[in-house]
C-alpha cells in the first residue's frame, strides 16, 4: 500500500500545498500566508523517490516468500535481492533482469554484472550517474539488507562482488540435512515433459549408439524428475515398416508353428535379421511374398499381426537385459502406436496449405533448407517424418507435454530441425524458444582405440549386453584382486561389481560434452584415479567410512551446529551450496556433463578439506560440525550419482 500523499514530503521541508496545519480547514481564522510552493520538478523528484522507497519496502516484505520459492539456489536468491536494487537504482528502466554469476576471482563468491549494460541504456537520458562504476555503487548501496550477504564491493567497470555470510551458508546446509536434498531441487517452468530416448529397432541388436541415447536420456529424465517435472519416458522403438514383411515371411519359413518361436529358438536376432535381408535381396519369390506380407500386416490380418507381435516380444526380451543392467525404465510407444494418427495429421497439414506435391511425393518446404520434408512417399507410404509429426502432435495434444526432448545422434539434427519448423508453421509450437517447445539432444560417436566407430574385431557392432557384462566382470576381478573375496559376502561382491562396472560405463559417457565423440577404453574408465566413476564412488565410500568410524549417529548430529570457520571448510560449503544452480544449468541446457564436472570438483574440494591437518574431523573440538559437513558432502554426492543413474557404494 502506498504512503498517503500528505506524507510524501520529508518533515524538514517547508509547508506546501500538500501540508495542513490544525487550523487550515477553518478559513475564517487568521493564519499566516502560505509560502510559495516548491518547483514542480523538485516535487516530482520527491514523489518519485518516495514511491521507489515504497516499492523497495514492499519488495522486502515479500522477500521471504520469494526465497522460499528458490530455496537452495544461491544464484536465484541473490537475483531476487538484486532485482529489488535494480528497481530502485533505475526505476525508469523496465524488465531489467539481474545478471548474477559465480565469481572465479578472489573478490567474492558471486557477482552482479548489470552495471555496464545499464550504463549503455541510460547514458544520454539525463542520468545522475557518470559511468558504469557509479551505477555499480548505486546497485550495491540499494541492496536490501539480507542475512545472506556478509559484504559487497564494486570492482572494475561496476561489477558488484558479493561475499556470502558464513553463518548463513552453514545454516542453509544444515537445513538441507534436516529437510532433505529435495528442497534444493530446481523449479523449471514446465509441469510435463516427454523424453524420447533409447529407441532401438525391433529385430536388431542394441549397439553403442543406443547406449549413448539410453544413458543420456535417462539422466535428463532423472534431472527433470528431481525438479518436480512429470516425465513421460518414451521408448519410440522401430516396430513398424516394410522390413516387417521380410521378417514375418522368414519367421514363417523357419518356424511353421511361429508362435512357438522364442528368443532361444531364434538365437541371435541380428543374425536372424541379416539372414532374412539376404533372402529378401537374392530371392525374387521371397521378396514378393514379403511385400505382400507388409500389405497384410498393415491391413490388420490376424496371422500377420500375431507374427509381428511375436517378433516384437522377442526383441523386447533382449532389450530388457540391457535396461535391467543399466537400471533404466521406459514406457514403449513405438512407431506402430502413432501409425493410426498419421492420415489425420497429414490431412490437417494439407488443409492448412503446408503440404505440396513434389515429384510424386507430398512434402513440406522449410524456409532456409534446400530439401523438402517428405511426409508421404511417392508410392503413397509413410516414413519417419510422418511418424514423428504424428507423435509430436499426440504428445502436445493428448499428453499435454510442454517440453518434448528427443535424444538421438547428431546425424539426425537436420531431420528434427525440419520437423520442429514444420510444427511451428502449423501453429503447433510457438515461434522462438517459448513453451511448449521441442528440443533435439544430439550426441557424437563412441570410438574404438583406432579412432574409428567402436566395433568388435570382426567389424560387427558390439552387443551392449556383452559390453556391460565385461565392465562388471573386470570390476569384480579388481575387487577379488584387492582381497575383498575373503572379507565380503558374495552378495556384497556382486552388488559392488554391478555399481562400479555399470557406473564406470555410464560416467565415461556422461562426463563428456554429449556433442563430442569419445574413445571407449575399459582400462581408463575402470581406473580408480582421475575423473572416473570408480574414483568418485570410492571417494563417497571413504566419507561414509569417516562417519562410521566416528561412532556418531547422523540423526543425532543434526542437533548440533555446523560452522564454516576455516577457509577449506568455507570452500567446501560454498561448493555444496552451488549444487542447485548446477542442476538447473544442466536441465536448461540438457548437458549431463555439467553435473559430472560439479561432482568431480566436489570430491576434489572435499579431499583438500579432509587432508588438511587444521581440519581434523574425528577427535577434534569441531568434530560435530565437521561430521555434518562430511554428511552434507555425502548427501550431495549421492544425489549427483542418482541423477547420473549410478548406484553409490558405502564401503571399499
XYZ file of C-alpha atoms in Angstrom:
652
model
C 0.000 0.000 0.000
C 1.437 3.398 -0.991
C 2.215 6.021 1.640
C -0.524 8.724 1.764
C 0.374 11.691 -0.386
C 0.377 14.042 2.630
C 3.469 12.241 3.919
C 5.489 12.250 0.715
C 7.387 15.452 1.621
C 10.041 14.942 4.325
C 9.292 16.711 7.663
C 12.218 19.103 7.174
C 10.594 20.550 4.083
C 8.678 23.822 4.376
C 4.841 23.659 4.389
C 3.376 23.194 0.946
C 0.068 22.876 -0.786
C 0.096 19.218 0.344
C 0.533 20.053 4.071
C -2.115 21.124 6.594
C -1.926 22.866 9.952
C -4.578 22.231 12.573
C -6.492 25.361 11.631
C -6.323 25.194 7.843
C -9.827 23.784 7.467
C -11.268 26.847 9.233
C -10.890 29.590 6.615
C -12.328 32.297 8.887
C -9.462 32.019 11.378
C -6.477 34.243 10.769
C -3.393 32.361 9.598
C -0.088 33.439 8.186
C 0.007 33.417 4.397
C 1.365 30.142 2.992
C 4.859 30.210 1.484
C 5.239 29.720 -2.268
C 5.157 26.084 -3.398
C 8.429 24.345 -4.352
C 9.257 23.998 -8.047
C 7.293 21.221 -9.715
C 10.467 19.340 -10.695
C 11.568 19.164 -7.057
C 8.157 17.954 -6.026
C 8.088 15.231 -8.663
C 11.584 14.123 -7.650
C 10.479 13.753 -4.034
C 7.330 11.896 -5.014
C 9.307 9.582 -7.288
C 11.875 8.863 -4.590
C 9.199 8.027 -2.024
C 7.333 5.830 -4.479
C 10.550 3.931 -5.207
C 11.224 3.539 -1.495
C 7.689 2.226 -1.045
C 8.352 -0.285 -3.829
C 11.588 -1.320 -2.146
C 9.825 -1.786 1.186
C 7.021 -3.742 -0.438
C 9.568 -5.971 -2.223
C 11.419 -6.664 1.010
C 8.227 -7.773 2.732
C 7.707 -10.428 0.057
C 11.355 -11.495 0.063
C 10.796 -14.392 2.451
C 8.173 -15.893 0.156
C 10.403 -15.425 -2.872
C 13.384 -17.040 -1.142
C 11.163 -19.999 -0.277
C 10.456 -20.440 -3.990
C 14.157 -20.802 -4.823
C 15.400 -22.394 -1.618
C 18.848 -23.882 -2.108
C 19.591 -21.933 -5.270
C 22.012 -19.221 -4.148
C 22.158 -17.540 -7.531
C 18.358 -17.295 -7.683
C 18.121 -15.918 -4.143
C 20.734 -13.260 -4.901
C 18.881 -12.417 -8.107
C 15.775 -11.630 -6.044
C 17.773 -9.205 -3.889
C 19.401 -7.511 -6.858
C 16.048 -7.284 -8.620
C 14.874 -5.014 -5.800
C 18.077 -2.960 -6.006
C 17.807 -2.532 -9.778
C 14.223 -1.251 -9.499
C 15.411 1.370 -7.035
C 18.570 2.257 -8.975
C 16.948 2.628 -12.404
C 13.190 2.926 -11.786
C 12.532 4.092 -15.337
C 14.127 1.044 -16.990
C 11.621 -1.792 -17.244
C 12.362 -5.522 -17.325
C 15.971 -5.402 -16.192
C 16.926 -8.959 -15.270
C 19.702 -9.357 -12.681
C 22.861 -10.839 -14.200
C 24.286 -12.991 -11.407
C 27.278 -15.279 -11.814
C 29.561 -17.227 -9.533
C 32.908 -15.459 -9.109
C 36.074 -17.077 -10.348
C 38.401 -14.499 -8.811
C 39.344 -13.513 -5.266
C 36.932 -10.602 -4.844
C 33.849 -12.519 -3.800
C 31.610 -15.545 -4.148
C 29.091 -14.108 -6.612
C 28.918 -11.096 -8.866
C 26.198 -8.850 -10.303
C 27.175 -7.768 -13.817
C 24.399 -5.315 -14.743
C 26.266 -2.011 -14.479
C 27.857 -1.877 -17.941
C 24.690 -2.932 -19.746
C 22.610 -0.425 -17.790
C 25.040 2.386 -18.486
C 24.738 1.811 -22.228
C 20.947 2.151 -21.876
C 20.742 5.200 -19.603
C 23.618 7.424 -20.747
C 22.310 10.409 -22.647
C 18.980 10.300 -20.813
C 19.905 12.922 -18.239
C 21.029 10.329 -15.740
C 22.686 11.316 -12.470
C 25.352 8.594 -12.962
C 28.749 9.230 -14.521
C 29.777 5.830 -15.810
C 29.384 2.117 -15.027
C 31.310 2.210 -11.689
C 28.815 4.754 -10.335
C 25.939 2.536 -11.461
C 27.602 -0.396 -9.709
C 27.971 1.619 -6.499
C 24.291 2.538 -6.601
C 23.282 -1.094 -7.183
C 25.398 -2.091 -4.187
C 24.019 0.670 -1.957
C 20.401 -0.069 -2.859
C 20.606 -3.762 -1.976
C 18.086 -4.726 0.716
C 19.553 -5.942 3.962
C 19.887 -9.723 3.945
C 21.421 -12.314 6.219
C 22.825 -13.956 3.078
C 25.390 -11.244 2.462
C 28.463 -10.574 4.550
C 29.882 -7.780 2.398
C 29.774 -6.202 -1.053
C 32.331 -4.309 -3.114
C 32.487 -2.771 -6.566
C 35.345 -3.628 -8.900
C 36.367 -2.585 -12.402
C 33.556 -1.294 -14.603
C 30.850 -1.685 -11.979
C 30.975 -5.381 -11.094
C 29.255 -5.807 -7.723
C 31.044 -8.579 -5.839
C 29.212 -10.383 -3.050
C 30.768 -12.300 -0.172
C 28.256 -14.667 1.397
C 27.797 -14.854 5.136
C 29.484 -17.921 6.646
C 26.692 -18.188 9.199
C 24.015 -18.117 6.522
C 25.895 -20.681 4.433
C 26.248 -23.032 7.407
C 22.579 -22.628 8.330
C 21.463 -23.331 4.748
C 23.499 -26.539 4.551
C 22.238 -27.704 7.927
C 18.632 -27.026 6.901
C 19.191 -29.175 3.810
C 20.383 -32.024 6.035
C 17.259 -31.693 8.179
C 14.692 -31.122 5.413
C 16.293 -33.240 2.685
C 18.150 -32.614 -0.567
C 14.844 -32.391 -2.490
C 14.384 -28.905 -1.029
C 17.310 -27.861 -3.240
C 15.632 -29.059 -6.427
C 15.360 -26.566 -9.325
C 11.944 -25.320 -10.374
C 11.741 -25.257 -14.183
C 8.735 -23.542 -15.794
C 7.181 -26.803 -17.062
C 4.970 -29.416 -15.440
C 5.080 -32.210 -18.020
C 7.883 -33.295 -20.344
C 8.410 -36.145 -22.779
C 11.913 -37.573 -23.037
C 12.172 -39.738 -26.166
C 15.299 -41.882 -25.828
C 16.934 -45.257 -26.487
C 14.533 -46.190 -29.338
C 16.146 -49.341 -30.783
C 14.782 -51.117 -33.843
C 12.888 -54.365 -33.414
C 14.849 -57.458 -34.505
C 18.146 -55.584 -34.381
C 20.721 -55.646 -31.611
C 21.127 -52.610 -29.409
C 24.545 -51.096 -30.152
C 26.752 -48.398 -28.635
C 24.679 -45.669 -30.286
C 21.682 -46.908 -28.312
C 23.892 -46.988 -25.222
C 24.563 -43.240 -25.520
C 20.913 -42.416 -26.171
C 19.798 -44.598 -23.250
C 22.304 -43.235 -20.737
C 21.926 -39.568 -21.718
C 18.127 -39.786 -21.956
C 17.828 -41.488 -18.570
C 19.952 -38.782 -16.933
C 17.905 -35.967 -18.480
C 14.720 -37.682 -17.289
C 16.162 -38.071 -13.777
C 17.175 -34.401 -13.598
C 13.721 -33.266 -14.668
C 12.033 -35.688 -12.265
C 14.182 -34.349 -9.428
C 12.967 -30.894 -10.487
C 9.339 -31.972 -9.847
C 8.521 -32.321 -13.558
C 6.243 -35.177 -14.615
C 8.399 -37.022 -17.146
C 6.953 -39.377 -19.757
C 9.870 -41.700 -20.574
C 9.154 -42.782 -24.128
C 10.810 -45.639 -25.999
C 9.967 -44.860 -29.628
C 11.030 -48.280 -30.930
C 11.162 -49.036 -34.650
C 8.362 -51.606 -34.699
C 6.627 -50.765 -37.981
C 7.543 -50.545 -41.633
C 8.367 -52.540 -44.756
C 11.127 -54.606 -43.092
C 8.486 -56.489 -41.097
C 7.144 -58.193 -44.202
C 10.603 -59.630 -44.739
C 10.939 -60.693 -41.080
C 7.462 -62.241 -40.891
C 7.917 -64.340 -44.052
C 11.311 -65.521 -42.821
C 9.758 -66.428 -39.463
C 7.039 -68.458 -41.251
C 9.703 -70.353 -43.185
C 11.915 -71.130 -40.198
C 9.083 -71.798 -37.746
C 5.880 -73.078 -39.384
C 4.355 -73.017 -35.889
C 5.692 -69.496 -35.392
C 4.015 -68.902 -32.049
C 6.410 -71.439 -30.527
C 9.364 -69.341 -31.654
C 11.307 -67.909 -28.718
C 14.463 -65.936 -28.228
C 16.324 -69.200 -27.613
C 14.919 -70.834 -30.727
C 15.649 -67.874 -32.986
C 19.070 -67.279 -31.470
C 20.959 -64.121 -32.376
C 18.392 -61.550 -33.501
C 20.976 -59.682 -35.532
C 21.847 -62.879 -37.414
C 18.133 -63.578 -37.957
C 17.639 -60.103 -39.401
C 20.690 -60.423 -41.664
C 19.595 -63.818 -42.967
C 16.131 -62.516 -43.802
C 17.594 -59.472 -45.532
C 19.939 -61.657 -47.573
C 16.997 -63.823 -48.616
C 14.961 -60.730 -49.494
C 17.737 -59.375 -51.732
C 18.545 -62.663 -53.501
C 15.177 -64.441 -53.923
C 12.543 -62.630 -56.053
C 9.773 -65.014 -54.973
C 10.553 -64.434 -51.291
C 10.710 -60.684 -51.923
C 7.246 -60.730 -53.479
C 5.823 -62.725 -50.535
C 7.471 -60.280 -48.109
C 5.912 -57.302 -49.879
C 2.502 -58.964 -49.713
C 3.095 -59.670 -46.028
C 3.508 -55.929 -45.403
C 0.159 -55.249 -47.023
C -1.493 -57.979 -44.947
C 0.121 -56.725 -41.754
C -0.955 -53.155 -42.364
C -4.409 -54.408 -43.336
C -4.737 -55.989 -39.909
C -4.791 -59.669 -40.932
C -4.744 -61.661 -37.694
C -1.989 -64.186 -38.522
C 0.414 -61.456 -39.613
C -0.411 -59.311 -36.609
C 0.376 -62.227 -34.284
C 3.669 -62.928 -36.049
C 4.599 -59.240 -35.816
C 3.757 -59.209 -32.104
C 5.866 -62.349 -31.588
C 8.927 -60.763 -33.203
C 8.445 -57.588 -31.147
C 8.194 -59.563 -27.901
C 11.387 -61.498 -28.605
C 13.192 -58.199 -29.203
C 11.794 -56.683 -26.013
C 13.245 -59.571 -24.020
C 16.666 -58.748 -25.435
C 16.240 -55.010 -24.807
C 15.182 -55.700 -21.224
C 18.537 -57.319 -20.471
C 20.256 -54.025 -21.263
C 17.745 -51.839 -19.419
C 17.874 -54.096 -16.356
C 21.665 -53.803 -16.125
C 21.519 -50.031 -16.566
C 18.612 -49.550 -14.154
C 16.642 -47.707 -16.840
C 12.850 -47.594 -17.025
C 10.930 -46.665 -20.180
C 7.393 -46.867 -21.478
C 7.233 -48.193 -25.010
C 5.201 -46.256 -27.536
C 6.708 -47.299 -30.839
C 6.107 -46.268 -34.416
C 3.103 -48.600 -34.630
C 1.340 -46.667 -31.852
C 1.306 -43.433 -33.860
C 0.555 -45.047 -37.241
C -3.258 -44.672 -36.961
C -2.855 -40.931 -36.320
C -0.761 -40.195 -39.409
C -3.558 -39.816 -42.034
C -5.419 -37.260 -39.909
C -2.247 -35.274 -39.249
C -1.349 -35.200 -42.962
C -4.882 -34.184 -43.853
C -4.808 -31.349 -41.323
C -1.467 -30.055 -42.588
C -2.775 -30.254 -46.165
C -5.840 -28.191 -45.284
C -3.518 -25.569 -43.804
C -1.739 -25.385 -47.154
C 1.557 -26.719 -45.814
C 1.703 -29.969 -47.825
C 2.578 -29.700 -51.522
C 3.107 -32.141 -54.382
C 6.714 -32.623 -55.489
C 7.962 -35.314 -57.897
C 5.104 -37.638 -56.979
C 5.629 -37.237 -53.234
C 3.864 -34.966 -50.777
C 6.228 -32.640 -48.953
C 6.527 -29.612 -46.682
C 9.021 -26.970 -47.767
C 11.047 -25.491 -44.921
C 12.490 -21.998 -45.216
C 16.263 -21.981 -45.199
C 16.617 -25.694 -46.020
C 17.156 -26.739 -49.614
C 15.490 -30.148 -49.329
C 11.809 -30.654 -48.503
C 10.421 -32.682 -45.610
C 8.781 -35.690 -47.284
C 5.619 -36.671 -45.397
C 4.138 -39.101 -47.964
C 6.450 -41.053 -50.268
C 5.840 -41.295 -53.992
C 4.462 -44.835 -53.506
C 1.919 -43.490 -51.007
C 3.693 -44.873 -47.962
C 4.561 -43.036 -44.777
C 8.056 -42.524 -43.362
C 9.953 -41.282 -40.311
C 8.781 -37.702 -40.858
C 5.141 -38.811 -40.992
C 5.512 -40.755 -37.753
C 7.461 -38.029 -35.970
C 4.887 -35.375 -36.873
C 2.067 -37.607 -35.648
C 3.979 -38.359 -32.439
C 4.689 -34.671 -31.840
C 1.038 -33.780 -32.365
C -0.063 -36.546 -29.995
C 2.397 -35.507 -27.298
C 1.260 -31.895 -27.446
C -2.489 -32.510 -27.651
C -3.101 -35.775 -25.802
C -0.247 -35.909 -23.311
C -0.154 -32.127 -22.763
C 3.640 -32.073 -22.833
C 5.232 -28.649 -22.508
C 8.733 -29.827 -23.390
C 9.453 -32.691 -25.788
C 13.073 -33.846 -25.836
C 14.470 -36.193 -28.496
C 17.774 -37.931 -27.718
C 19.404 -39.240 -30.908
C 22.772 -38.983 -32.644
C 23.834 -35.663 -34.182
C 23.248 -37.091 -37.660
C 19.505 -36.645 -37.156
C 19.782 -32.967 -36.229
C 18.533 -31.679 -39.587
C 15.605 -34.116 -39.646
C 14.321 -32.933 -36.280
C 15.033 -29.310 -37.114
C 12.752 -29.676 -40.146
C 10.045 -31.458 -38.132
C 10.089 -28.713 -35.476
C 9.955 -25.941 -38.092
C 7.040 -27.656 -39.815
C 5.255 -27.819 -36.443
C 5.855 -24.100 -35.942
C 4.479 -23.340 -39.409
C 1.400 -25.366 -38.495
C 0.985 -23.385 -35.273
C 1.510 -26.435 -33.047
C 4.568 -24.837 -31.474
C 5.151 -21.136 -30.837
C 7.857 -19.226 -32.642
C 11.093 -18.611 -30.774
C 12.123 -20.584 -27.705
C 8.876 -20.349 -25.747
C 6.972 -23.274 -24.230
C 5.637 -25.646 -25.317
C 8.785 -26.472 -27.218
C 10.663 -29.387 -28.739
C 14.409 -29.932 -28.423
C 16.800 -32.291 -30.162
C 19.587 -33.604 -27.916
C 22.306 -34.768 -30.271
C 25.343 -36.821 -29.348
C 28.582 -37.874 -31.020
C 30.107 -41.263 -31.772
C 31.707 -43.835 -29.499
C 35.121 -44.571 -30.972
C 37.463 -47.511 -30.617
C 41.193 -47.315 -29.897
C 41.789 -46.933 -33.637
C 39.784 -43.699 -33.695
C 37.014 -45.282 -35.765
C 33.461 -46.230 -34.836
C 33.582 -48.701 -31.936
C 33.226 -52.290 -33.223
C 34.452 -55.781 -32.453
C 37.479 -57.205 -34.241
C 35.324 -58.838 -36.916
C 33.774 -55.382 -37.590
C 30.435 -56.356 -36.036
C 28.536 -53.901 -33.860
C 29.246 -54.567 -30.180
C 26.337 -56.153 -28.288
C 25.515 -53.962 -25.318
C 24.830 -56.886 -23.018
C 28.330 -58.233 -23.695
C 29.909 -54.810 -23.196
C 28.164 -54.245 -19.854
C 28.969 -57.739 -18.629
C 32.629 -57.175 -19.496
C 32.658 -53.988 -17.401
C 31.120 -55.820 -14.444
C 33.475 -58.802 -14.730
C 36.533 -56.551 -14.794
C 35.247 -54.679 -11.768
C 34.632 -57.939 -9.910
C 38.103 -59.212 -10.759
C 39.637 -55.993 -9.371
C 37.721 -56.420 -6.098
C 38.892 -60.011 -5.695
C 42.458 -58.987 -6.526
C 42.276 -56.494 -3.637
C 41.304 -59.305 -1.261
C 37.615 -58.435 -0.953
C 36.648 -62.003 -1.814
C 37.791 -63.028 1.661
C 36.332 -60.013 3.501
C 32.949 -59.617 1.822
C 29.978 -61.853 1.138
C 29.282 -62.968 -2.420
C 26.250 -60.654 -2.460
C 28.430 -57.661 -1.492
C 30.940 -58.554 -4.205
C 28.209 -58.824 -6.850
C 26.379 -55.633 -5.889
C 29.608 -53.614 -5.736
C 30.787 -55.025 -9.076
C 27.416 -54.042 -10.590
C 27.602 -50.499 -9.189
C 31.220 -49.918 -10.185
C 31.166 -51.687 -13.556
C 27.931 -50.229 -14.904
C 28.615 -46.879 -13.232
C 32.010 -46.708 -14.936
C 30.442 -47.171 -18.381
C 27.801 -44.526 -17.696
C 30.154 -41.942 -16.245
C 32.724 -42.371 -19.032
C 29.963 -41.390 -21.439
C 28.244 -38.654 -19.425
C 31.357 -36.744 -18.346
C 31.969 -35.704 -21.966
C 30.036 -32.964 -23.657
C 27.419 -35.080 -25.426
C 28.104 -33.431 -28.795
C 31.674 -34.716 -28.922
C 32.948 -38.167 -29.837
C 34.747 -40.144 -27.156
C 37.005 -43.205 -27.104
C 35.754 -46.290 -25.293
C 38.521 -47.711 -23.104
C 37.866 -50.163 -20.271
C 41.219 -49.523 -18.584
C 40.615 -45.776 -18.386
C 37.002 -45.937 -17.236
C 37.802 -48.517 -14.512
C 40.804 -46.600 -13.198
C 40.442 -45.610 -9.539
C 42.367 -42.380 -10.106
C 41.302 -39.295 -12.032
C 37.880 -38.256 -13.242
C 36.218 -41.685 -13.258
C 33.178 -43.226 -11.612
C 35.456 -45.600 -9.703
C 37.352 -42.711 -8.100
C 34.120 -40.903 -7.221
C 32.391 -43.984 -5.835
C 35.427 -44.728 -3.682
C 35.522 -41.098 -2.513
C 31.915 -41.385 -1.389
C 32.624 -44.679 0.385
C 35.547 -43.051 2.251
C 33.288 -40.257 3.513
C 30.801 -42.856 4.759
C 33.703 -44.645 6.445
C 34.711 -41.442 8.279
C 31.207 -41.062 9.679
C 31.059 -44.751 10.688
C 34.443 -44.568 12.431
C 33.246 -41.606 14.488
C 30.641 -43.843 16.105
C 28.145 -40.984 15.938
C 24.543 -41.226 14.800
C 23.926 -38.887 11.871
C 20.390 -38.007 13.014
C 21.694 -37.019 16.447
C 24.491 -34.991 14.848
C 21.851 -32.813 13.162
C 21.004 -31.429 16.598
C 24.491 -29.914 16.663
C 25.667 -26.776 14.881
C 27.548 -26.548 11.623
C 30.182 -23.805 11.344
C 32.448 -22.834 8.466
C 35.386 -21.115 10.148
C 38.371 -22.491 8.229
C 38.879 -21.465 4.593
C 38.755 -25.091 3.399
C 35.502 -25.607 5.285
C 34.041 -22.499 3.709
C 35.223 -23.513 0.206
C 33.532 -26.881 0.610
C 30.364 -25.271 1.960
C 30.221 -22.829 -0.961
C 30.556 -25.650 -3.491
C 27.801 -27.621 -1.782
C 25.516 -24.585 -2.000
C 26.095 -24.342 -5.756
C 24.501 -27.760 -6.340
C 21.003 -26.454 -7.150
C 22.147 -23.918 -9.741
C 24.389 -26.547 -11.377
C 21.474 -28.949 -11.795
C 19.342 -26.091 -13.101
C 22.009 -25.265 -15.696
C 22.281 -28.935 -16.699
C 18.492 -29.157 -17.109
C 18.158 -25.897 -19.010
C 20.921 -26.730 -21.487
C 20.347 -30.507 -21.466
C 24.010 -31.187 -20.640
C 24.657 -34.037 -18.155
C 28.417 -33.356 -18.185
C 27.759 -30.212 -16.112
C 26.699 -32.452 -13.194
C 29.755 -34.683 -13.745
C 32.097 -31.679 -13.626
C 30.464 -30.491 -10.420
C 30.668 -33.924 -8.788
C 34.361 -34.345 -9.602
C 35.151 -30.849 -8.289
C 33.191 -31.615 -5.114
C 35.272 -34.711 -4.432
C 38.499 -32.755 -5.022
C 37.446 -29.903 -2.716
C 36.421 -32.384 -0.032
C 39.775 -34.144 -0.330
C 41.581 -30.843 0.204
C 39.456 -30.117 3.283
C 39.861 -33.566 4.810
C 43.610 -33.872 4.164
C 44.316 -30.516 5.849
C 45.605 -31.199 9.400
C 43.889 -27.990 10.551
C 40.548 -29.518 9.552
C 40.877 -32.740 11.519
C 37.455 -34.359 11.860
C 37.392 -37.229 14.349
C 38.586 -36.246 17.785
C 38.757 -32.501 17.109
C 36.899 -29.871 19.106
C 34.807 -29.246 15.966
C 34.017 -32.907 15.355
C 30.233 -32.497 15.250
C 30.395 -29.594 12.806
C 32.869 -31.339 10.527
C 30.973 -34.606 10.589
C 27.911 -32.634 9.487
C 29.978 -31.199 6.639
C 31.058 -34.738 5.699
C 27.448 -35.918 5.750
C 26.304 -32.964 3.617
C 29.003 -33.812 1.065
C 27.910 -37.449 1.005
C 24.240 -36.451 0.590
C 25.007 -34.183 -2.370
C 27.302 -36.794 -3.938
C 24.561 -39.417 -3.637
C 22.062 -37.126 -5.326
C 24.546 -36.487 -8.155
C 25.015 -40.252 -8.531
C 21.243 -40.672 -8.577
C 20.869 -38.055 -11.327
C 23.535 -39.860 -13.371
C 21.900 -43.254 -12.819
C 24.864 -44.545 -10.795
C 24.426 -46.654 -7.660
C 26.614 -45.400 -4.768
C 28.753 -47.757 -2.689
C 29.244 -47.346 1.048
C 32.434 -49.270 1.735
C 35.621 -50.214 -0.082
